[in-house]
Amino acid sequence: EIYDYRKEEVITRVFGGIDPEHPYIKEMLKSGPYLLGGEIELLERIRYNDGMDNYRLTPAELRERFVASGADAVYAFQTRNPTHAGHAYLMQDAGRQLKSMGYKKPLLWLTPLGGWTKSDDMPLDVRINQHKVVIEEGMLPADTVMAIWPSPMIYAGPTEVQWHCKSRRNVGARFFITGRDPAGIKRSKAKNQMNSGGDFYDGNHG
């Protein structure tokens, strides 16, 4: 199946605006005029051989982990950054709130993005190693499940946050944690940009 790539329509629907210097919009504008669709057959499991393949779990494998843990609720935290104290607090407090709601064994699923990110974001291997230390040092529950999510980061603000949440819900998360200005980005200083250099999205819209 071949479709015309209606870039301007897709961009405005997904991002809610157009900034030609937005890092992902820029990639979209460079791509060709058509989109291909159809069934995909996976011949063999993709291996990156980068020391992180053991964190690349399939949805079925994740569901098996959740069931095997005996958890009565799974709560997910999506991140493209290293875990800082504010993130750790959100995850700790979410577990506390779930227990206060009557859940006996809530399970944290730390789910860092492993797809494309802009060039000045922290590399995946650095983030994974930092997350491991945070868990080992006791800032997060010892039974935390950390698994790389293969989605790219497209910096689409509230629309992207809905994708982050729904995709994790489809795998088994009952609750999803997000912070302020998730998937946000600054506007470029390109011509004709309103609020040039300011936030592309209101920080409270996530």
mmCIF file of C-alpha atoms in Angstrom:
data_model
loop_
_atom_site.group_PDB
_atom_site.id
_atom_site.type_symbol
_atom_site.label_atom_id
_atom_site.label_comp_id
_atom_site.label_asym_id
_atom_site.label_seq_id
_atom_site.Cartn_x
_atom_site.Cartn_y
_atom_site.Cartn_z
ATOM 1 C CA GLU A 1 0.000 0.000 0.000
ATOM 2 C CA ILE A 2 1.387 3.399 -0.996
ATOM 3 C CA TYR A 3 0.115 6.692 0.389
ATOM 4 C CA ASP A 4 0.897 10.321 -0.314
ATOM 5 C CA TYR A 5 2.854 11.727 2.632
ATOM 6 C CA ARG A 6 0.753 14.772 3.530
ATOM 7 C CA LYS A 7 3.487 16.213 5.693
ATOM 8 C CA GLU A 8 1.927 19.531 6.635
ATOM 9 C CA GLU A 9 -1.320 17.838 7.670
ATOM 10 C CA VAL A 10 0.478 15.159 9.700
ATOM 11 C CA ILE A 11 2.732 17.712 11.379
ATOM 12 C CA THR A 12 -0.066 20.061 12.388
ATOM 13 C CA ARG A 13 -2.230 17.203 13.670
ATOM 14 C CA VAL A 14 0.573 15.589 15.677
ATOM 15 C CA PHE A 15 2.526 18.622 16.870
ATOM 16 C CA GLY A 16 -0.202 21.274 16.880
ATOM 17 C CA GLY A 17 2.040 23.704 14.979
ATOM 18 C CA ILE A 18 4.908 23.927 12.521
ATOM 19 C CA ASP A 19 8.494 24.868 13.275
ATOM 20 C CA PRO A 20 10.819 23.846 10.411
ATOM 21 C CA GLU A 21 13.770 23.671 12.829
ATOM 22 C CA HIS A 22 12.030 21.392 15.334
ATOM 23 C CA PRO A 23 14.367 18.339 15.348
ATOM 24 C CA TYR A 24 11.766 15.705 14.437
ATOM 25 C CA ILE A 25 9.742 17.915 12.095
ATOM 26 C CA LYS A 26 13.019 18.641 10.330
ATOM 27 C CA GLU A 27 13.535 14.905 9.772
ATOM 28 C CA MET A 28 9.969 14.533 8.486
ATOM 29 C CA LEU A 29 10.393 17.385 6.015
ATOM 30 C CA LYS A 30 13.581 15.789 4.641
ATOM 31 C CA SER A 31 11.857 12.462 3.943
ATOM 32 C CA GLY A 32 10.289 11.363 0.653
ATOM 33 C CA PRO A 33 6.793 12.069 -0.703
ATOM 34 C CA TYR A 34 5.246 8.650 -0.022
ATOM 35 C CA LEU A 35 4.427 6.346 2.897
ATOM 36 C CA LEU A 36 4.319 2.551 2.662
ATOM 37 C CA GLY A 37 1.937 0.336 4.595
ATOM 38 C CA GLY A 38 1.212 -3.364 4.887
ATOM 39 C CA GLU A 39 1.947 -6.445 6.952
ATOM 40 C CA ILE A 40 5.419 -6.859 8.429
ATOM 41 C CA GLU A 41 6.963 -10.258 9.058
ATOM 42 C CA LEU A 42 9.785 -10.461 11.584
ATOM 43 C CA LEU A 43 12.235 -13.124 10.440
ATOM 44 C CA GLU A 44 14.365 -13.096 13.579
ATOM 45 C CA ARG A 45 14.739 -11.096 16.757
ATOM 46 C CA ILE A 46 16.697 -7.872 16.351
ATOM 47 C CA ARG A 47 19.940 -7.825 18.322
ATOM 48 C CA TYR A 48 22.024 -4.692 18.726
ATOM 49 C CA ASN A 49 24.942 -6.399 20.521
ATOM 50 C CA ASP A 50 25.558 -3.221 22.505
ATOM 51 C CA GLY A 51 25.385 -4.725 25.984
ATOM 52 C CA MET A 52 21.756 -3.650 26.451
ATOM 53 C CA ASP A 53 19.835 -6.374 24.605
ATOM 54 C CA ASN A 54 18.825 -7.980 27.916
ATOM 55 C CA TYR A 55 16.791 -4.827 28.614
ATOM 56 C CA ARG A 56 14.955 -5.030 25.270
ATOM 57 C CA LEU A 57 11.966 -7.124 26.271
ATOM 58 C CA THR A 58 9.012 -7.830 24.017
ATOM 59 C CA PRO A 59 5.467 -7.010 25.185
ATOM 60 C CA ALA A 60 4.850 -10.734 25.785
ATOM 61 C CA GLU A 61 8.040 -11.023 27.863
ATOM 62 C CA LEU A 62 7.073 -7.981 29.897
ATOM 63 C CA ARG A 63 3.622 -9.391 30.626
ATOM 64 C CA GLU A 64 5.250 -12.630 31.773
ATOM 65 C CA ARG A 65 7.539 -10.663 34.123
ATOM 66 C CA PHE A 66 4.590 -8.761 35.552
ATOM 67 C CA VAL A 67 2.615 -11.947 36.196
ATOM 68 C CA ALA A 68 5.624 -13.784 37.649
ATOM 69 C CA SER A 69 6.263 -10.911 40.081
ATOM 70 C CA GLY A 70 2.862 -11.376 41.684
ATOM 71 C CA ALA A 71 2.129 -7.671 41.284
ATOM 72 C CA ASP A 72 -1.457 -6.527 41.669
ATOM 73 C CA ALA A 73 -0.750 -3.233 39.857
ATOM 74 C CA VAL A 74 1.956 -2.121 37.428
ATOM 75 C CA TYR A 75 2.833 1.572 37.268
ATOM 76 C CA ALA A 76 5.068 2.878 34.480
ATOM 77 C CA PHE A 77 7.455 5.801 34.265
ATOM 78 C CA GLN A 78 8.640 6.837 30.805
ATOM 79 C CA THR A 79 11.860 8.814 30.509
ATOM 80 C CA ARG A 80 14.360 9.945 27.905
ATOM 81 C CA ASN A 81 16.646 11.462 30.561
ATOM 82 C CA PRO A 82 18.739 10.182 33.459
ATOM 83 C CA THR A 83 16.751 9.677 36.665
ATOM 84 C CA HIS A 84 17.101 12.705 38.937
ATOM 85 C CA ALA A 85 15.823 13.217 42.485
ATOM 86 C CA GLY A 86 12.494 14.632 41.266
ATOM 87 C CA HIS A 87 11.884 11.598 39.072
ATOM 88 C CA ALA A 88 12.777 9.240 41.923
ATOM 89 C CA TYR A 89 10.343 11.058 44.208
ATOM 90 C CA LEU A 90 7.524 10.749 41.660
ATOM 91 C CA MET A 91 8.114 7.008 41.367
ATOM 92 C CA GLN A 92 8.454 6.482 45.133
ATOM 93 C CA ASP A 93 5.346 8.523 45.862
ATOM 94 C CA ALA A 94 3.319 6.731 43.188
ATOM 95 C CA GLY A 95 4.095 3.422 44.901
ATOM 96 C CA ARG A 96 3.087 4.891 48.257
ATOM 97 C CA GLN A 97 -0.185 6.212 46.845
ATOM 98 C CA LEU A 98 -1.034 2.870 45.272
ATOM 99 C CA LYS A 99 -0.496 1.104 48.596
ATOM 100 C CA SER A 100 -2.731 3.670 50.296
ATOM 101 C CA MET A 101 -5.385 2.796 47.686
ATOM 102 C CA GLY A 102 -5.273 -0.820 48.811
ATOM 103 C CA TYR A 103 -2.830 -2.424 46.379
ATOM 104 C CA LYS A 104 -0.586 -4.913 48.166
ATOM 105 C CA LYS A 105 2.250 -5.313 45.671
ATOM 106 C CA PRO A 106 2.517 -2.504 43.105
ATOM 107 C CA LEU A 107 5.361 -3.015 40.638
ATOM 108 C CA LEU A 108 7.359 -0.155 39.111
ATOM 109 C CA TRP A 109 8.141 -0.426 35.399
ATOM 110 C CA LEU A 110 10.937 1.988 34.479
ATOM 111 C CA THR A 111 10.667 2.307 30.722
ATOM 112 C CA PRO A 112 13.351 4.500 29.111
ATOM 113 C CA LEU A 113 12.935 5.355 25.436
ATOM 114 C CA GLY A 114 15.395 3.526 23.213
ATOM 115 C CA GLY A 115 14.525 4.952 19.801
ATOM 116 C CA TRP A 116 15.671 8.089 18.008
ATOM 117 C CA THR A 117 16.358 11.188 20.125
ATOM 118 C CA LYS A 118 17.777 14.579 19.216
ATOM 119 C CA SER A 119 21.535 14.896 19.028
ATOM 120 C CA ASP A 120 22.031 16.724 22.337
ATOM 121 C CA ASP A 121 20.021 14.251 24.427
ATOM 122 C CA MET A 122 21.862 11.871 26.737
ATOM 123 C CA PRO A 123 22.912 8.631 24.936
ATOM 124 C CA LEU A 124 20.943 5.502 25.781
ATOM 125 C CA ASP A 125 23.858 3.557 27.286
ATOM 126 C CA VAL A 126 24.656 6.401 29.692
ATOM 127 C CA ARG A 127 21.013 6.573 30.770
ATOM 128 C CA ILE A 128 20.683 2.812 31.251
ATOM 129 C CA ASN A 129 23.842 2.639 33.382
ATOM 130 C CA GLN A 130 22.625 5.568 35.483
ATOM 131 C CA HIS A 131 19.182 3.993 35.970
ATOM 132 C CA LYS A 132 20.887 0.759 37.110
ATOM 133 C CA VAL A 133 22.874 2.615 39.769
ATOM 134 C CA VAL A 134 19.760 4.451 40.978
ATOM 135 C CA ILE A 135 18.013 1.092 41.492
ATOM 136 C CA GLU A 136 21.087 -0.519 43.083
ATOM 137 C CA GLU A 137 21.495 2.417 45.491
ATOM 138 C CA GLY A 138 17.933 1.971 46.728
ATOM 139 C CA MET A 139 16.385 5.135 45.326
ATOM 140 C CA LEU A 140 13.827 2.924 43.550
ATOM 141 C CA PRO A 141 12.276 -0.404 44.620
ATOM 142 C CA ALA A 142 14.626 -3.363 44.279
ATOM 143 C CA ASP A 143 12.068 -5.266 42.181
ATOM 144 C CA THR A 144 11.765 -2.459 39.612
ATOM 145 C CA VAL A 145 11.470 -3.813 36.068
ATOM 146 C CA MET A 146 13.619 -1.757 33.705
ATOM 147 C CA ALA A 147 12.992 -2.353 30.021
ATOM 148 C CA ILE A 148 13.890 -0.235 26.999
ATOM 149 C CA TRP A 149 10.914 0.971 24.971
ATOM 150 C CA PRO A 150 11.888 1.123 21.259
ATOM 151 C CA SER A 151 9.791 4.171 20.359
ATOM 152 C CA PRO A 152 11.506 7.314 19.052
ATOM 153 C CA MET A 153 11.202 10.603 20.921
ATOM 154 C CA ILE A 154 9.460 13.089 18.646
ATOM 155 C CA TYR A 155 8.931 15.989 21.115
ATOM 156 C CA ALA A 156 5.227 16.325 20.341
ATOM 157 C CA GLY A 157 4.083 17.452 23.777
ATOM 158 C CA PRO A 158 0.636 16.344 25.014
ATOM 159 C CA THR A 159 -0.074 14.221 21.921
ATOM 160 C CA GLU A 160 3.093 12.225 22.424
ATOM 161 C CA VAL A 161 2.390 11.771 26.131
ATOM 162 C CA GLN A 162 -0.884 10.067 25.214
ATOM 163 C CA TRP A 163 1.095 7.657 23.011
ATOM 164 C CA HIS A 164 3.580 7.032 25.838
ATOM 165 C CA CYS A 165 0.731 6.211 28.183
ATOM 166 C CA LYS A 166 -1.484 4.172 25.857
ATOM 167 C CA SER A 167 1.362 2.044 24.528
ATOM 168 C CA ARG A 168 2.386 1.088 28.084
ATOM 169 C CA ARG A 169 -1.233 0.447 29.044
ATOM 170 C CA ASN A 170 -1.460 -1.985 26.132
ATOM 171 C CA VAL A 171 1.400 -3.996 27.617
ATOM 172 C CA GLY A 172 0.034 -4.139 31.149
ATOM 173 C CA ALA A 173 0.607 -0.890 33.028
ATOM 174 C CA ARG A 174 -2.465 0.140 34.983
ATOM 175 C CA PHE A 175 -1.018 3.513 35.978
ATOM 176 C CA PHE A 176 1.332 5.925 34.219
ATOM 177 C CA ILE A 177 3.477 8.622 35.821
ATOM 178 C CA THR A 178 4.375 11.818 34.007
ATOM 179 C CA GLY A 179 5.993 15.025 35.149
ATOM 180 C CA ARG A 180 5.725 18.658 34.134
ATOM 181 C CA ASP A 181 6.198 19.543 30.455
ATOM 182 C CA PRO A 182 6.636 15.946 29.244
ATOM 183 C CA ALA A 183 7.814 15.657 25.629
ATOM 184 C CA GLY A 184 8.216 19.436 25.518
ATOM 185 C CA ILE A 185 10.811 21.406 23.604
ATOM 186 C CA LYS A 186 11.815 24.992 22.896
ATOM 187 C CA ARG A 187 10.784 26.700 19.683
ATOM 188 C CA SER A 188 13.590 27.500 17.293
ATOM 189 C CA LYS A 189 14.479 31.047 16.339
ATOM 190 C CA ALA A 190 13.511 30.467 12.715
ATOM 191 C CA LYS A 191 11.615 33.154 10.818
ATOM 192 C CA ASN A 192 7.893 33.594 11.457
ATOM 193 C CA GLN A 193 7.980 31.680 14.743
ATOM 194 C CA MET A 194 5.636 33.087 17.363
ATOM 195 C CA ASN A 195 7.235 32.987 20.813
ATOM 196 C CA SER A 196 10.631 32.482 19.163
ATOM 197 C CA GLY A 197 12.935 30.547 21.481
ATOM 198 C CA GLY A 198 10.153 29.983 24.018
ATOM 199 C CA ASP A 199 8.340 26.800 24.927
ATOM 200 C CA PHE A 200 6.606 25.002 22.042
ATOM 201 C CA TYR A 201 3.987 23.777 24.531
ATOM 202 C CA ASP A 202 2.691 25.182 27.789
ATOM 203 C CA GLY A 203 4.503 23.299 30.526
ATOM 204 C CA ASN A 204 1.229 22.379 32.233
ATOM 205 C CA HIS A 205 -0.454 20.909 29.153
ATOM 206 C CA GLY A 206 1.062 17.452 29.610
#
